[in-house]
C-alpha atoms as one frame of an Amber mdcrd trajectory, in Angstrom:
protein
 -11.745  -3.461  19.438 -13.402  -5.926  17.135 -15.389  -5.192  14.118 -19.213
  -5.502  14.140 -21.399  -6.714  11.404 -23.030  -3.982   9.186 -26.881  -3.496
   8.919 -27.442  -6.421   6.425 -25.453  -8.872   8.705 -22.301  -9.037   6.653
 -18.881  -8.098   7.928 -17.101  -5.126   6.735 -14.327  -5.730   4.054 -10.947
  -3.902   4.034 -10.331  -2.114   0.808  -6.618  -2.495   1.195  -4.599  -3.373
   4.154  -1.517  -1.173   3.791   0.612   0.467   1.383   3.844   0.655   3.322
   6.808  -1.412   2.087   7.209  -4.414   4.473  10.534  -4.656   6.426  11.576
  -7.642   4.695  11.637  -6.026   1.314  13.749  -3.143   2.809  16.175  -5.793
   4.117  16.224  -7.469   0.819  16.979  -4.352  -1.134  19.672  -3.153   1.304
  21.197  -6.728   1.264  21.253  -6.854  -2.475  22.677  -3.494  -2.825  25.462
  -4.227  -0.459  26.272  -7.420  -2.255  26.300  -5.558  -5.589  28.773  -3.014
  -4.244  30.962  -5.813  -2.927  30.915  -7.732  -6.225  31.655  -4.821  -8.455
  33.451  -2.243  -6.422  35.815  -4.464  -4.412  36.272  -7.070  -7.154  36.027
 -10.129  -4.941  37.455 -12.406  -7.607  34.175 -13.574  -8.871  33.381 -13.826
 -12.659  31.877 -10.976 -14.245  28.721 -12.830 -15.189  27.804 -13.287 -11.491
  28.199  -9.602 -10.824  25.897  -8.841 -13.810  23.447 -11.485 -12.705  23.360
  -9.819  -9.292  23.040  -6.237 -10.694  20.257  -7.384 -13.056  18.487  -9.233
 -10.198  18.510  -5.894  -8.179  17.109  -3.907 -11.068  14.341  -6.570 -11.702
  13.403  -6.393  -7.784  13.329  -2.694  -7.991  11.071  -2.668 -11.102   8.850
  -5.287  -9.514   8.405  -3.313  -6.418   7.690   0.017  -8.359   5.112  -1.773
 -10.748   3.634  -3.643  -7.945   3.203  -0.529  -5.728   1.636   1.478  -8.646
  -0.863  -1.380  -9.199  -1.714  -1.524  -5.458  -2.250   2.169  -5.384  -4.480
   2.032  -8.531  -6.560  -0.771  -6.752  -6.865   1.278  -3.604  -8.029   4.370
  -5.420 -10.658   2.155  -7.424 -11.935   0.916  -4.127 -11.950   4.502  -2.571
 -14.092   5.556  -5.531 -16.482   2.647  -5.379 -16.945   3.418  -1.676 -17.443
   7.054  -2.617 -14.533   8.070  -0.537 -15.822   6.669   2.778 -12.698   4.804
   3.491 -10.270   5.058   6.480  -7.334   7.365   5.452  -4.937   5.205   7.462
  -5.765   1.716   6.081  -8.058   2.044   3.244 -10.938   0.180   5.065 -14.310
   0.703   3.533 -16.126   2.175   6.574 -19.183   3.717   5.000 -21.554   6.369
   6.577 -22.991   5.058   9.854 -25.552   7.189  11.494 -24.157   6.148  14.991
 -20.525   6.807  15.934 -18.444   5.570  12.883 -15.314   3.892  13.617 -12.674
   2.097  11.628 -12.676  -1.545  12.713  -9.069  -1.904  11.910  -7.812   0.942
  14.063 -10.815   1.451  16.418 -10.553   5.189  16.045 -13.426   7.596  15.331
 -14.073   8.265  11.831 -15.391  11.413  10.406 -16.965  10.550   6.930 -16.765
  14.079   5.537 -13.288  14.569   6.578 -12.296  11.301   4.895 -13.858  12.278
   1.685 -12.039  15.601   1.772  -8.811  13.798   2.573  -9.154  11.463  -0.238
  -9.852  14.311  -2.655  -6.721  16.158  -1.441  -4.830  13.361  -3.157  -5.273
  15.332  -6.220  -7.240  15.547  -9.464  -7.438  12.251 -11.404  -6.968   9.995
  -8.212 -10.526  10.319  -6.845 -12.764  11.199  -9.754 -16.434  10.075  -9.296
 -17.395  10.897  -5.880
């Protein structure tokens, strides 16, 4: 199902696409952790500075992912607040309150605006203040 323009003729904009960690990042983390175990646990004969470099890279990648995920979540919640909670709970798409049958253009599913607001508020105090 394709999205349709809203009343003013503009197309809806997604608040955020997805919060799930992409598969390539999981593969990268698993690969680096296996290499780290091989370099430090089994002593492959490589110099110590290479093992320390790989471990440092692993820590930097994890920190990058954690900080990046926290920033994405913060942006998502800012967008949800600006849309007054009328965002799809699966993808974060700013759907709005349509008097006809509201649907999420990304998923094509029916959208209950009141249930969406309640679901975003269930995230906990502090996340969705202001709507």
